[in-house]
Short mmCIF file of C-alpha atoms in Angstrom, two decimals:
data_model
loop_
_atom_site.label_atom_id
_atom_site.label_comp_id
_atom_site.label_asym_id
_atom_site.label_seq_id
_atom_site.Cartn_x
_atom_site.Cartn_y
_atom_site.Cartn_z
CA UNK A 1009 33.33 -45.87 -15.26
CA UNK A 1010 30.06 -46.26 -18.21
CA UNK A 1011 28.66 -42.54 -17.35
CA UNK A 1012 24.93 -43.90 -18.76
CA UNK A 1013 25.19 -45.85 -14.76
CA UNK A 1014 24.34 -43.64 -12.51
CA UNK A 1015 25.62 -45.46 -9.46
CA UNK A 1016 28.65 -46.93 -11.68
CA UNK A 1017 29.25 -42.31 -11.60
CA UNK A 1018 28.58 -41.45 -8.60
CA UNK A 1019 30.81 -44.83 -7.45
CA UNK A 1020 34.01 -43.19 -9.15
CA UNK A 1021 33.46 -39.13 -8.03
CA UNK A 1022 33.56 -40.32 -4.51
CA UNK A 1023 36.26 -42.06 -5.14
CA UNK A 1024 37.99 -39.02 -6.79
CA UNK A 1025 37.07 -37.05 -4.47
CA UNK A 1026 39.29 -39.51 -1.34
CA UNK A 1027 41.72 -39.54 -3.15
CA UNK A 1028 42.36 -36.88 -5.53
CA UNK A 1029 40.18 -33.88 -3.61
CA UNK A 1030 37.06 -32.44 -5.09
CA UNK A 1031 36.96 -32.09 -9.34
CA UNK A 1032 37.20 -27.97 -9.92
CA UNK A 1033 36.47 -28.66 -14.43
CA UNK A 1034 34.28 -31.26 -15.09
CA UNK A 1035 34.17 -31.87 -18.79
CA UNK A 1036 31.38 -33.73 -20.45
CA UNK A 1037 32.55 -35.66 -23.56
CA UNK A 1038 31.80 -39.08 -23.89
CA UNK A 1039 29.23 -39.31 -26.99
CA UNK A 1040 28.82 -41.96 -29.80
CA UNK A 1041 26.45 -42.32 -32.44
CA UNK A 1042 24.16 -44.61 -34.87
CA UNK A 1043 23.92 -44.20 -38.57
CA UNK A 1044 20.77 -45.51 -39.14
CA UNK A 1045 17.43 -44.58 -40.09
CA UNK A 1046 14.90 -44.07 -37.59
CA UNK A 1047 13.00 -47.04 -38.37
CA UNK A 1048 16.18 -49.36 -38.48
CA UNK A 1049 17.69 -48.50 -34.78
CA UNK A 1050 16.98 -51.25 -32.82
CA UNK A 1051 14.82 -50.05 -29.28
CA UNK A 1052 18.62 -50.72 -27.42
CA UNK A 1053 20.42 -48.81 -29.88
CA UNK A 1054 18.30 -45.40 -29.41
CA UNK A 1055 17.93 -45.64 -26.05
CA UNK A 1056 22.33 -46.06 -25.85
CA UNK A 1057 22.16 -43.31 -28.19
CA UNK A 1058 20.14 -41.28 -25.44
CA UNK A 1059 21.17 -41.99 -22.01
CA UNK A 1060 25.69 -41.79 -23.09
CA UNK A 1061 24.41 -38.29 -25.18
CA UNK A 1062 22.41 -37.09 -22.86
CA UNK A 1063 21.72 -39.28 -19.15
CA UNK A 1064 25.08 -39.31 -18.55
CA UNK A 1065 25.27 -35.25 -18.52
CA UNK A 1066 22.75 -35.53 -15.30
CA UNK A 1067 24.42 -37.86 -12.44
CA UNK A 1068 28.03 -36.13 -14.01
CA UNK A 1069 26.29 -32.90 -13.00
CA UNK A 1070 24.37 -34.27 -9.93
CA UNK A 1071 27.86 -36.25 -8.72
CA UNK A 1072 30.29 -33.10 -8.85
CA UNK A 1073 28.70 -30.25 -9.26
CA UNK A 1074 27.08 -29.30 -5.57
CA UNK A 1075 30.77 -29.30 -4.18
CA UNK A 1076 30.88 -26.17 -6.69
CA UNK A 1077 28.32 -24.87 -5.48
CA UNK A 1078 29.90 -25.08 -1.86
CA UNK A 1079 32.96 -23.56 -3.08
CA UNK A 1080 31.40 -20.88 -5.51
CA UNK A 1081 34.49 -22.45 -8.16
CA UNK A 1082 34.24 -24.73 -11.39
CA UNK A 1083 34.34 -25.47 -15.34
CA UNK A 1084 31.12 -27.44 -16.04
CA UNK A 1085 32.04 -27.46 -20.67
CA UNK A 1086 30.31 -29.67 -22.77
CA UNK A 1087 30.49 -31.37 -25.70
CA UNK A 1088 27.17 -30.39 -27.99
CA UNK A 1089 27.83 -30.21 -32.10
CA UNK A 1090 28.11 -28.19 -34.57
CA UNK A 1091 24.36 -30.15 -35.94
CA UNK A 1092 22.67 -29.20 -32.03
CA UNK A 1093 20.98 -26.73 -34.46
CA UNK A 1094 20.18 -28.35 -37.60
CA UNK A 1095 18.93 -32.10 -38.48
CA UNK A 1096 21.70 -32.92 -40.65
CA UNK A 1097 21.29 -35.42 -43.53
CA UNK A 1098 19.92 -38.57 -42.47
CA UNK A 1099 21.49 -40.80 -40.46
CA UNK A 1100 21.29 -38.43 -37.51
CA UNK A 1101 18.07 -38.71 -35.78
CA UNK A 1102 18.71 -40.41 -32.35
CA UNK A 1103 22.20 -38.26 -32.17
CA UNK A 1104 21.18 -34.54 -33.65
CA UNK A 1105 18.78 -34.19 -31.23
CA UNK A 1106 21.08 -36.03 -27.55
CA UNK A 1107 23.55 -32.63 -29.02
CA UNK A 1108 20.62 -30.20 -28.63
CA UNK A 1109 19.57 -31.51 -25.46
CA UNK A 1110 22.98 -30.28 -24.38
CA UNK A 1111 23.09 -27.55 -26.09
CA UNK A 1112 19.83 -26.13 -23.75
CA UNK A 1113 20.80 -28.73 -20.78
CA UNK A 1114 23.80 -26.26 -20.42
CA UNK A 1115 22.28 -23.42 -20.92
CA UNK A 1116 19.38 -23.90 -18.15
CA UNK A 1117 21.38 -24.70 -16.08
CA UNK A 1118 24.10 -21.92 -15.87
CA UNK A 1119 20.61 -19.69 -15.51
CA UNK A 1120 19.19 -22.10 -12.81
CA UNK A 1121 22.32 -20.92 -11.02
CA UNK A 1122 22.76 -17.35 -11.74
CA UNK A 1123 19.01 -16.93 -10.98
CA UNK A 1124 19.24 -19.25 -7.40
CA UNK A 1125 22.82 -17.26 -6.67
CA UNK A 1126 21.19 -14.19 -7.20
CA UNK A 1127 23.46 -13.39 -10.06
CA UNK A 1128 26.63 -14.35 -7.45
CA UNK A 1129 28.19 -17.58 -8.68
CA UNK A 1130 31.65 -18.22 -10.35
CA UNK A 1131 30.50 -21.16 -12.15
CA UNK A 1132 31.31 -21.15 -15.52
CA UNK A 1133 29.72 -22.90 -17.86
CA UNK A 1134 31.21 -23.93 -21.53
CA UNK A 1135 29.23 -25.46 -24.39
CA UNK A 1136 31.53 -26.63 -27.16
CA UNK A 1137 29.77 -27.08 -30.91
CA UNK A 1138 33.01 -29.67 -32.61
CA UNK A 1139 32.56 -29.66 -36.68
CA UNK A 1140 32.90 -33.35 -37.97
CA UNK A 1141 35.77 -35.15 -35.43
CA UNK A 1142 38.42 -37.54 -36.67
CA UNK A 1143 37.59 -39.95 -33.97
CA UNK A 1144 35.85 -43.27 -35.61
CA UNK A 1145 32.27 -42.26 -34.00
CA UNK A 1146 30.69 -40.93 -38.14
CA UNK A 1147 32.33 -44.61 -40.50
CA UNK A 1148 31.44 -43.05 -43.62
CA UNK A 1149 31.51 -39.00 -43.85
CA UNK A 1150 31.07 -37.55 -47.25
CA UNK A 1151 31.10 -33.86 -47.70
CA UNK A 1152 31.53 -31.27 -51.02
CA UNK A 1153 33.52 -28.53 -48.83
CA UNK A 1154 35.93 -31.31 -46.56
CA UNK A 1155 38.06 -27.74 -45.27
CA UNK A 1156 34.00 -26.37 -44.54
CA UNK A 1157 32.48 -29.33 -42.82
CA UNK A 1158 35.42 -30.76 -41.03
CA UNK A 1159 37.51 -33.86 -40.59
CA UNK A 1160 39.34 -32.19 -37.10
CA UNK A 1161 42.04 -34.06 -35.60
CA UNK A 1162 41.12 -35.26 -31.77
CA UNK A 1163 44.51 -33.80 -30.55
CA UNK A 1164 43.50 -30.28 -32.05
CA UNK A 1165 40.06 -29.72 -31.18
CA UNK A 1166 41.50 -31.13 -27.49
CA UNK A 1167 44.19 -28.33 -27.61
CA UNK A 1168 41.26 -25.55 -28.52
CA UNK A 1169 38.38 -27.14 -25.83
CA UNK A 1170 41.32 -26.55 -23.37
CA UNK A 1171 41.92 -22.95 -24.76
CA UNK A 1172 38.51 -21.75 -24.98
CA UNK A 1173 37.83 -23.51 -21.73
CA UNK A 1174 40.65 -20.83 -19.90
CA UNK A 1175 39.30 -18.12 -21.36
CA UNK A 1176 35.48 -18.48 -20.45
CA UNK A 1177 33.42 -18.75 -23.40
CA UNK A 1178 30.41 -19.45 -22.48
CA UNK A 1179 29.59 -21.12 -26.73
CA UNK A 1180 32.27 -21.81 -29.74
CA UNK A 1181 32.66 -24.08 -32.46
CA UNK A 1182 35.30 -25.29 -33.91
CA UNK A 1183 36.05 -23.95 -36.33
CA UNK A 1184 34.70 -20.76 -34.64
CA UNK A 1185 33.60 -19.17 -37.92
CA UNK A 1186 30.08 -21.92 -37.68
CA UNK A 1187 28.78 -20.62 -35.03
CA UNK A 1188 27.59 -17.35 -35.84
CA UNK A 1189 27.17 -18.32 -39.43
CA UNK A 1190 24.69 -21.08 -38.23
CA UNK A 1191 23.22 -18.43 -35.94
CA UNK A 1192 22.60 -16.14 -39.25
CA UNK A 1193 21.01 -19.01 -41.48
CA UNK A 1194 19.09 -19.99 -39.17
CA UNK A 1195 17.46 -16.80 -38.91
CA UNK A 1196 16.30 -17.68 -43.46
CA UNK A 1197 13.49 -19.80 -44.60
CA UNK A 1198 13.22 -23.08 -44.32
CA UNK A 1199 13.09 -23.47 -48.14
CA UNK A 1200 16.85 -21.69 -48.58
CA UNK A 1201 18.03 -23.65 -45.17
CA UNK A 1202 17.13 -27.03 -47.25
CA UNK A 1203 18.85 -25.73 -50.54
CA UNK A 1204 22.40 -24.51 -48.72
CA UNK A 1205 21.96 -28.11 -46.73
CA UNK A 1206 22.01 -30.07 -50.47
CA UNK A 1207 24.43 -27.57 -51.91
CA UNK A 1208 27.35 -28.35 -49.10
CA UNK A 1209 25.87 -31.91 -48.60
CA UNK A 1210 27.04 -33.53 -46.26
CA UNK A 1211 25.89 -36.98 -45.36
CA UNK A 1212 27.74 -39.79 -44.12
CA UNK A 1213 26.46 -43.67 -45.37
CA UNK A 1214 24.53 -46.40 -42.77
CA UNK A 1215 25.74 -48.55 -41.09
CA UNK A 1216 26.37 -51.22 -42.45
#
């Protein structure tokens, strides 16, 4: 279904419940991007990215989280990105903030459930931060150090996501070194961070 359409999401959720049963593992993975500067994006393009990358999470959570809470069993996995922590390069003015929103949303709903259940909730939350996955979402990626910046095969990433979910990690990056590295970089002065980004030279060419 179109995950940005709440009526479609709720309709499919009801169909799944009737035909299969309650969902116990929800993976919010849908994501799109446009490689354009902010002022070159149409209003519809901006809205579509935010609707698919952010708002859709609200609809799927509203559809599937209640049964998890009722049974005190379930796991929500959300796919963010390593760019959630910093707006790398140009053409990321909608995609990067959308992935930051996913990270904060998962932190907030996890903490909300923990507080409202007095720490007794067994529903798990995992946020994944991949580097560049070769899904075609980015048409013309460029990086000085491919081994560092990504170029990950979707099959390998999917397998890693399953492993991370089964091990009940709350946060994990792919490759694994990226999240700790970004956390360290964030304590550096702003000028130092910009110099590092310039050195890494990770960027995308704009869409035609």
